[in-house]
Amino acid sequence: QKEVEQNSGPLSVPEGAIASLNCTYSDRGSQSFFWYRQYSGKSPELIMSIYSNGDKEDGRFTAQLNKASQYVSLLIRDSQPSDSATYLCAVLPGGYIPTFGRGTSLIVHP
Amino acid sequence: EAGVAQSPRYKIIEKRQSVAFWCNPISGHATLYWYQQILGQGPKLLIQFQNNGVVDDSQLPKDRFSAERLKGVDSTLKIQPAKLEDSAVYLCASSLVRQETQYFGPGTRLLVL
C-alpha cells in the first residue's frame, strides 16, 4: 500500500507570515507530485505541480521536492486569511495510480 | 473550457437502496477518476479509466460498487446496495493523460440513512 503522510493540523499562522506544509511518501518510484487546495465543502483545486528535485515558485507559492528524502513541501509566503483551507498532497507513482494524503488544515488569522 | 460536470450534487437515500452518479469529463481528457472522500480524509481512488478501459479498480468494493465509461467519455458510478459507511463525497476528476494534472468536478454528497 503506497502511503502519503501529512500532518492533519490545524496549522495556525498569522496574516503575512510564511506557512510551511509538509508531505512524505513511501514509493521511491514516484514521478509526479501535486499540491491541491480544498475549501470546506468544495472540491480540490490544483495549486502546484512539481516533477524534479528542487524548488518551483509560482507567485506566493513555492513547492520543494527532495526525492532522496521522499518529501515534498509547500511554502505560502505572505499568508492571507483567504488561504485558510485544507491542503492536499498527491503523489503519482510510476504506475500512475494517484494517492492523496489526508490533508493539512491551514488557518490564517488576522 | 468547460470543467468536469457531475450530477446529482446531493443525494439522500436509505441503506440498502441503490444510487448512481454521473460524470462528464473535460473534453479531450482520456483519463477519468472516481474518488470517495470521507469527511476529514483525503480523496481515495476508487477506479481509474483510460479512455473506456479500466486501469485500476483495486480499491473499488466490487460487491456493491460498479462503474463504467461508455465510449470513453461520460462515466457512471453505481452503489447497490448502499451502506451507512458509504456516506461521503464522490468526486470525479479527469486529466489529459495519466501522469498529468487532475481537474475535479464539484462532487456528489451522498448521505445514507
PDB file of C-alpha atoms in Angstrom:
ATOM      1  CA  GLN A   1       0.000   0.000   0.000  1.00  0.00           C
ATOM      2  CA  LYS A   2       1.530   3.279  -1.115  1.00  0.00           C
ATOM      3  CA  GLU A   3       1.488   5.852   1.671  1.00  0.00           C
ATOM      4  CA  VAL A   4       1.338   9.626   1.607  1.00  0.00           C
ATOM      5  CA  GLU A   5       1.632  11.219   5.033  1.00  0.00           C
ATOM      6  CA  GLN A   6       0.628  14.715   6.074  1.00  0.00           C
ATOM      7  CA  ASN A   7       0.203  16.300   9.472  1.00  0.00           C
ATOM      8  CA  SER A   8      -3.535  16.915   9.776  1.00  0.00           C
ATOM      9  CA  GLY A   9      -3.007  20.147  11.753  1.00  0.00           C
ATOM     10  CA  PRO A  10      -4.503  22.585  12.109  1.00  0.00           C
ATOM     11  CA  LEU A  11      -1.540  24.776  11.304  1.00  0.00           C
ATOM     12  CA  SER A  12      -2.261  28.270  12.521  1.00  0.00           C
ATOM     13  CA  VAL A  13      -0.234  31.222  11.245  1.00  0.00           C
ATOM     14  CA  PRO A  14      -0.730  34.990  11.491  1.00  0.00           C
ATOM     15  CA  GLU A  15      -1.556  37.007   8.403  1.00  0.00           C
ATOM     16  CA  GLY A  16       1.592  37.923   6.484  1.00  0.00           C
ATOM     17  CA  ALA A  17       3.629  35.002   7.814  1.00  0.00           C
ATOM     18  CA  ILE A  18       5.065  32.046   5.909  1.00  0.00           C
ATOM     19  CA  ALA A  19       3.086  28.823   6.123  1.00  0.00           C
ATOM     20  CA  SER A  20       5.058  25.607   5.650  1.00  0.00           C
ATOM     21  CA  LEU A  21       3.235  22.406   4.753  1.00  0.00           C
ATOM     22  CA  ASN A  22       4.975  19.057   4.536  1.00  0.00           C
ATOM     23  CA  CYS A  23       4.307  15.695   2.950  1.00  0.00           C
ATOM     24  CA  THR A  24       6.224  12.412   2.907  1.00  0.00           C
ATOM     25  CA  TYR A  25       5.656   9.460   0.623  1.00  0.00           C
ATOM     26  CA  SER A  26       6.668   5.829   0.637  1.00  0.00           C
ATOM     27  CA  ASP A  27       7.039   4.896  -3.044  1.00  0.00           C
ATOM     28  CA  ARG A  28      10.552   5.719  -4.271  1.00  0.00           C
ATOM     29  CA  GLY A  29       9.353   5.287  -7.845  1.00  0.00           C
ATOM     30  CA  SER A  30       7.026   8.277  -7.587  1.00  0.00           C
ATOM     31  CA  GLN A  31       7.318  10.619 -10.532  1.00  0.00           C
ATOM     32  CA  SER A  32       4.848  13.447 -10.121  1.00  0.00           C
ATOM     33  CA  PHE A  33       3.780  15.478  -7.132  1.00  0.00           C
ATOM     34  CA  PHE A  34       0.871  17.853  -6.709  1.00  0.00           C
ATOM     35  CA  TRP A  35      -0.490  20.251  -4.130  1.00  0.00           C
ATOM     36  CA  TYR A  36      -4.223  20.857  -4.107  1.00  0.00           C
ATOM     37  CA  ARG A  37      -6.206  23.321  -2.032  1.00  0.00           C
ATOM     38  CA  GLN A  38      -9.655  22.363  -0.803  1.00  0.00           C
ATOM     39  CA  TYR A  39     -12.010  24.848   0.792  1.00  0.00           C
ATOM     40  CA  SER A  40     -14.662  23.455   3.106  1.00  0.00           C
ATOM     41  CA  GLY A  41     -17.494  21.963   1.087  1.00  0.00           C
ATOM     42  CA  LYS A  42     -15.656  22.393  -2.220  1.00  0.00           C
ATOM     43  CA  SER A  43     -13.644  20.122  -4.470  1.00  0.00           C
ATOM     44  CA  PRO A  44      -9.826  20.163  -4.673  1.00  0.00           C
ATOM     45  CA  GLU A  45      -8.175  22.671  -6.976  1.00  0.00           C
ATOM     46  CA  LEU A  46      -4.590  22.499  -8.185  1.00  0.00           C
ATOM     47  CA  ILE A  47      -2.039  24.914  -6.732  1.00  0.00           C
ATOM     48  CA  MET A  48       1.274  23.485  -7.893  1.00  0.00           C
ATOM     49  CA  SER A  49       2.792  20.506  -9.618  1.00  0.00           C
ATOM     50  CA  ILE A  50       6.444  19.509  -9.351  1.00  0.00           C
ATOM     51  CA  TYR A  51       8.326  16.750 -11.100  1.00  0.00           C
ATOM     52  CA  SER A  52      12.050  17.243 -10.403  1.00  0.00           C
ATOM     53  CA  ASN A  53      14.176  17.877  -7.338  1.00  0.00           C
ATOM     54  CA  GLY A  54      14.481  21.433  -6.130  1.00  0.00           C
ATOM     55  CA  ASP A  55      12.186  24.416  -5.831  1.00  0.00           C
ATOM     56  CA  LYS A  56       9.394  25.625  -8.061  1.00  0.00           C
ATOM     57  CA  GLU A  57       7.891  29.041  -7.471  1.00  0.00           C
ATOM     58  CA  ASP A  58       4.539  30.434  -8.591  1.00  0.00           C
ATOM     59  CA  GLY A  59       3.581  33.745  -7.073  1.00  0.00           C
ATOM     60  CA  ARG A  60       3.334  33.382  -3.303  1.00  0.00           C
ATOM     61  CA  PHE A  61       3.658  29.603  -3.513  1.00  0.00           C
ATOM     62  CA  THR A  62       6.865  27.540  -3.599  1.00  0.00           C
ATOM     63  CA  ALA A  63       6.914  23.773  -3.897  1.00  0.00           C
ATOM     64  CA  GLN A  64      10.041  21.914  -2.831  1.00  0.00           C
ATOM     65  CA  LEU A  65      10.841  18.331  -3.771  1.00  0.00           C
ATOM     66  CA  ASN A  66      13.533  16.062  -2.347  1.00  0.00           C
ATOM     67  CA  LYS A  67      13.262  12.587  -3.862  1.00  0.00           C
ATOM     68  CA  ALA A  68      16.208  11.195  -1.877  1.00  0.00           C
ATOM     69  CA  SER A  69      14.428  12.027   1.385  1.00  0.00           C
ATOM     70  CA  GLN A  70      10.994  11.322  -0.092  1.00  0.00           C
ATOM     71  CA  TYR A  71       9.352  14.542   0.920  1.00  0.00           C
ATOM     72  CA  VAL A  72       7.630  17.398  -0.784  1.00  0.00           C
ATOM     73  CA  SER A  73       6.685  20.675   0.834  1.00  0.00           C
ATOM     74  CA  LEU A  74       4.656  23.767   0.065  1.00  0.00           C
ATOM     75  CA  LEU A  75       5.556  27.231   1.306  1.00  0.00           C
ATOM     76  CA  ILE A  76       2.991  30.012   1.239  1.00  0.00           C
ATOM     77  CA  ARG A  77       4.511  33.463   1.640  1.00  0.00           C
ATOM     78  CA  ASP A  78       2.569  36.479   2.891  1.00  0.00           C
ATOM     79  CA  SER A  79      -0.267  34.224   4.055  1.00  0.00           C
ATOM     80  CA  GLN A  80      -3.767  35.685   3.738  1.00  0.00           C
ATOM     81  CA  PRO A  81      -6.994  34.724   5.523  1.00  0.00           C
ATOM     82  CA  SER A  82      -8.256  33.548   2.115  1.00  0.00           C
ATOM     83  CA  ASP A  83      -5.507  30.888   2.180  1.00  0.00           C
ATOM     84  CA  SER A  84      -7.321  29.180   5.062  1.00  0.00           C
ATOM     85  CA  ALA A  85      -8.205  25.767   3.662  1.00  0.00           C
ATOM     86  CA  THR A  86      -7.089  22.147   3.646  1.00  0.00           C
ATOM     87  CA  TYR A  87      -4.002  21.444   1.547  1.00  0.00           C
ATOM     88  CA  LEU A  88      -3.790  18.020  -0.032  1.00  0.00           C
ATOM     89  CA  CYS A  89      -0.568  16.418  -1.192  1.00  0.00           C
ATOM     90  CA  ALA A  90      -0.968  13.987  -4.095  1.00  0.00           C
ATOM     91  CA  VAL A  91       1.687  11.619  -5.379  1.00  0.00           C
ATOM     92  CA  LEU A  92       1.749   9.776  -8.678  1.00  0.00           C
ATOM     93  CA  PRO A  93       3.958   6.715  -8.524  1.00  0.00           C
ATOM     94  CA  GLY A  94       5.469   5.036 -11.537  1.00  0.00           C
ATOM     95  CA  GLY A  95       2.298   3.022 -12.016  1.00  0.00           C
ATOM     96  CA  TYR A  96       0.293   6.250 -12.333  1.00  0.00           C
ATOM     97  CA  ILE A  97      -2.164   5.321  -9.585  1.00  0.00           C
ATOM     98  CA  PRO A  98      -2.620   8.582  -7.661  1.00  0.00           C
ATOM     99  CA  THR A  99      -2.517   8.629  -3.874  1.00  0.00           C
ATOM    100  CA  PHE A 100      -3.618  11.555  -1.738  1.00  0.00           C
ATOM    101  CA  GLY A 101      -2.644  12.414   1.804  1.00  0.00           C
ATOM    102  CA  ARG A 102      -5.349  13.238   4.326  1.00  0.00           C
ATOM    103  CA  GLY A 103      -4.562  16.926   4.071  1.00  0.00           C
ATOM    104  CA  THR A 104      -3.300  19.640   6.397  1.00  0.00           C
ATOM    105  CA  SER A 105      -5.745  22.230   7.652  1.00  0.00           C
ATOM    106  CA  LEU A 106      -4.301  25.754   7.485  1.00  0.00           C
ATOM    107  CA  ILE A 107      -5.775  28.648   9.424  1.00  0.00           C
ATOM    108  CA  VAL A 108      -4.505  32.157   8.720  1.00  0.00           C
ATOM    109  CA  HIS A 109      -5.689  34.551  11.408  1.00  0.00           C
ATOM    110  CA  PRO A 110      -5.764  38.340  11.025  1.00  0.00           C
TER     111      PRO A 110
ATOM    112  CA  GLU B   1     -13.224  25.493 -21.465  1.00  0.00           C
ATOM    113  CA  ALA B   2     -15.959  23.734 -19.518  1.00  0.00           C
ATOM    114  CA  GLY B   3     -14.912  21.913 -16.375  1.00  0.00           C
ATOM    115  CA  VAL B   4     -15.787  18.462 -15.093  1.00  0.00           C
ATOM    116  CA  ALA B   5     -19.542  18.111 -14.630  1.00  0.00           C
ATOM    117  CA  GLN B   6     -21.178  15.878 -12.054  1.00  0.00           C
ATOM    118  CA  SER B   7     -24.745  15.131 -11.074  1.00  0.00           C
ATOM    119  CA  PRO B   8     -26.584  14.997  -8.838  1.00  0.00           C
ATOM    120  CA  ARG B   9     -24.918  17.378  -6.400  1.00  0.00           C
ATOM    121  CA  TYR B  10     -26.675  15.912  -3.389  1.00  0.00           C
ATOM    122  CA  LYS B  11     -28.391  12.621  -2.705  1.00  0.00           C
ATOM    123  CA  ILE B  12     -30.047  11.191   0.393  1.00  0.00           C
ATOM    124  CA  ILE B  13     -31.051   7.537   0.382  1.00  0.00           C
ATOM    125  CA  GLU B  14     -31.942   4.783   2.823  1.00  0.00           C
ATOM    126  CA  LYS B  15     -29.486   1.962   3.426  1.00  0.00           C
ATOM    127  CA  ARG B  16     -29.887  -0.957   1.018  1.00  0.00           C
ATOM    128  CA  GLN B  17     -31.165   1.363  -1.702  1.00  0.00           C
ATOM    129  CA  SER B  18     -29.342   1.955  -4.970  1.00  0.00           C
ATOM    130  CA  VAL B  19     -27.813   5.169  -6.252  1.00  0.00           C
ATOM    131  CA  ALA B  20     -25.999   6.268  -9.391  1.00  0.00           C
ATOM    132  CA  PHE B  21     -23.707   9.205 -10.069  1.00  0.00           C
ATOM    133  CA  TRP B  22     -22.843  10.695 -13.437  1.00  0.00           C
ATOM    134  CA  CYS B  23     -19.669  12.430 -14.613  1.00  0.00           C
ATOM    135  CA  ASN B  24     -18.790  14.262 -17.806  1.00  0.00           C
ATOM    136  CA  PRO B  25     -15.052  14.976 -18.022  1.00  0.00           C
ATOM    137  CA  ILE B  26     -13.283  17.861 -19.703  1.00  0.00           C
ATOM    138  CA  SER B  27     -13.434  17.442 -23.461  1.00  0.00           C
ATOM    139  CA  GLY B  28     -10.451  15.511 -24.786  1.00  0.00           C
ATOM    140  CA  HIS B  29      -9.351  14.153 -21.432  1.00  0.00           C
ATOM    141  CA  ALA B  30      -8.513  10.482 -21.797  1.00  0.00           C
ATOM    142  CA  THR B  31      -8.208   9.628 -18.130  1.00  0.00           C
ATOM    143  CA  LEU B  32     -11.143   9.673 -15.721  1.00  0.00           C
ATOM    144  CA  TYR B  33     -11.055   9.025 -11.981  1.00  0.00           C
ATOM    145  CA  TRP B  34     -13.682   8.366  -9.333  1.00  0.00           C
ATOM    146  CA  TYR B  35     -12.765   9.144  -5.734  1.00  0.00           C
ATOM    147  CA  GLN B  36     -14.508   8.704  -2.422  1.00  0.00           C
ATOM    148  CA  GLN B  37     -13.791  11.394   0.168  1.00  0.00           C
ATOM    149  CA  ILE B  38     -14.969  10.770   3.710  1.00  0.00           C
ATOM    150  CA  LEU B  39     -15.128  13.792   5.989  1.00  0.00           C
ATOM    151  CA  GLY B  40     -11.682  14.651   7.360  1.00  0.00           C
ATOM    152  CA  GLN B  41      -9.820  12.403   4.949  1.00  0.00           C
ATOM    153  CA  GLY B  42      -8.134  12.803   1.600  1.00  0.00           C
ATOM    154  CA  PRO B  43      -9.715  11.515  -1.592  1.00  0.00           C
ATOM    155  CA  LYS B  44      -9.432   7.747  -2.016  1.00  0.00           C
ATOM    156  CA  LEU B  45      -9.217   6.442  -5.567  1.00  0.00           C
ATOM    157  CA  LEU B  46     -11.998   4.002  -6.401  1.00  0.00           C
ATOM    158  CA  ILE B  47     -11.434   3.471 -10.107  1.00  0.00           C
ATOM    159  CA  GLN B  48      -9.384   4.921 -12.938  1.00  0.00           C
ATOM    160  CA  PHE B  49     -10.302   4.717 -16.634  1.00  0.00           C
ATOM    161  CA  GLN B  50      -8.037   5.286 -19.592  1.00  0.00           C
ATOM    162  CA  ASN B  51     -10.457   6.013 -22.450  1.00  0.00           C
ATOM    163  CA  ASN B  52     -13.093   3.304 -21.881  1.00  0.00           C
ATOM    164  CA  GLY B  53     -10.779   0.738 -20.272  1.00  0.00           C
ATOM    165  CA  VAL B  54     -10.206   0.230 -16.545  1.00  0.00           C
ATOM    166  CA  VAL B  55      -6.626   0.974 -15.442  1.00  0.00           C
ATOM    167  CA  ASP B  56      -7.090   0.348 -11.744  1.00  0.00           C
ATOM    168  CA  ASP B  57     -10.048  -0.662  -9.591  1.00  0.00           C
ATOM    169  CA  SER B  58      -8.155  -2.274  -6.725  1.00  0.00           C
ATOM    170  CA  GLN B  59      -9.914  -0.134  -4.087  1.00  0.00           C
ATOM    171  CA  LEU B  60     -13.414  -0.449  -5.520  1.00  0.00           C
ATOM    172  CA  PRO B  61     -15.716  -2.576  -3.301  1.00  0.00           C
ATOM    173  CA  LYS B  62     -16.859  -4.688  -6.208  1.00  0.00           C
ATOM    174  CA  ASP B  63     -19.573  -6.480  -4.251  1.00  0.00           C
ATOM    175  CA  ARG B  64     -21.586  -3.254  -4.206  1.00  0.00           C
ATOM    176  CA  PHE B  65     -19.874  -0.671  -6.406  1.00  0.00           C
ATOM    177  CA  SER B  66     -19.699  -0.681 -10.186  1.00  0.00           C
ATOM    178  CA  ALA B  67     -18.570   1.858 -12.742  1.00  0.00           C
ATOM    179  CA  GLU B  68     -18.485   2.176 -16.475  1.00  0.00           C
ATOM    180  CA  ARG B  69     -17.266   4.653 -19.046  1.00  0.00           C
ATOM    181  CA  LEU B  70     -19.091   4.122 -22.294  1.00  0.00           C
ATOM    182  CA  LYS B  71     -17.486   5.419 -25.491  1.00  0.00           C
ATOM    183  CA  GLY B  72     -14.590   6.805 -23.466  1.00  0.00           C
ATOM    184  CA  VAL B  73     -16.427   9.972 -22.429  1.00  0.00           C
ATOM    185  CA  ASP B  74     -19.152  10.045 -19.748  1.00  0.00           C
ATOM    186  CA  SER B  75     -18.989   7.748 -16.759  1.00  0.00           C
ATOM    187  CA  THR B  76     -21.402   6.438 -14.155  1.00  0.00           C
ATOM    188  CA  LEU B  77     -20.672   5.076 -10.701  1.00  0.00           C
ATOM    189  CA  LYS B  78     -23.312   2.924  -9.029  1.00  0.00           C
ATOM    190  CA  ILE B  79     -23.734   1.670  -5.485  1.00  0.00           C
ATOM    191  CA  GLN B  80     -26.090  -1.231  -4.902  1.00  0.00           C
ATOM    192  CA  PRO B  81     -26.991  -1.772  -2.090  1.00  0.00           C
ATOM    193  CA  ALA B  82     -25.773   1.244  -0.145  1.00  0.00           C
ATOM    194  CA  LYS B  83     -24.451   1.009   3.396  1.00  0.00           C
ATOM    195  CA  LEU B  84     -24.233   3.675   6.084  1.00  0.00           C
ATOM    196  CA  GLU B  85     -20.455   3.847   5.658  1.00  0.00           C
ATOM    197  CA  ASP B  86     -20.873   4.884   2.008  1.00  0.00           C
ATOM    198  CA  SER B  87     -21.863   8.360   3.186  1.00  0.00           C
ATOM    199  CA  ALA B  88     -19.199  10.551   1.608  1.00  0.00           C
ATOM    200  CA  VAL B  89     -18.472  12.940  -1.222  1.00  0.00           C
ATOM    201  CA  TYR B  90     -17.906  11.214  -4.547  1.00  0.00           C
ATOM    202  CA  LEU B  91     -15.506  13.159  -6.707  1.00  0.00           C
ATOM    203  CA  CYS B  92     -14.921  12.714 -10.400  1.00  0.00           C
ATOM    204  CA  ALA B  93     -11.711  14.020 -11.936  1.00  0.00           C
ATOM    205  CA  SER B  94     -10.159  13.947 -15.383  1.00  0.00           C
ATOM    206  CA  SER B  95      -6.736  14.509 -16.873  1.00  0.00           C
ATOM    207  CA  LEU B  96      -5.406  14.809 -20.382  1.00  0.00           C
ATOM    208  CA  VAL B  97      -3.142  11.831 -19.868  1.00  0.00           C
ATOM    209  CA  ARG B  98      -2.454   9.671 -16.845  1.00  0.00           C
ATOM    210  CA  GLN B  99       0.572  11.464 -15.473  1.00  0.00           C
ATOM    211  CA  GLU B 100      -0.796  14.967 -15.788  1.00  0.00           C
ATOM    212  CA  THR B 101      -2.799  17.262 -13.544  1.00  0.00           C
ATOM    213  CA  GLN B 102      -6.246  16.114 -12.477  1.00  0.00           C
ATOM    214  CA  TYR B 103      -9.180  18.508 -12.605  1.00  0.00           C
ATOM    215  CA  PHE B 104     -12.010  17.811 -10.210  1.00  0.00           C
ATOM    216  CA  GLY B 105     -15.736  18.188 -10.590  1.00  0.00           C
ATOM    217  CA  PRO B 106     -17.899  19.697  -7.835  1.00  0.00           C
ATOM    218  CA  GLY B 107     -18.629  16.297  -6.303  1.00  0.00           C
ATOM    219  CA  THR B 108     -21.783  14.495  -5.218  1.00  0.00           C
ATOM    220  CA  ARG B 109     -22.583  14.473  -1.498  1.00  0.00           C
ATOM    221  CA  LEU B 110     -24.197  11.184  -0.534  1.00  0.00           C
ATOM    222  CA  LEU B 111     -25.920  10.634   2.773  1.00  0.00           C
ATOM    223  CA  VAL B 112     -27.077   7.102   3.568  1.00  0.00           C
ATOM    224  CA  LEU B 113     -29.633   6.894   6.379  1.00  0.00           C
TER     225      LEU B 113
END
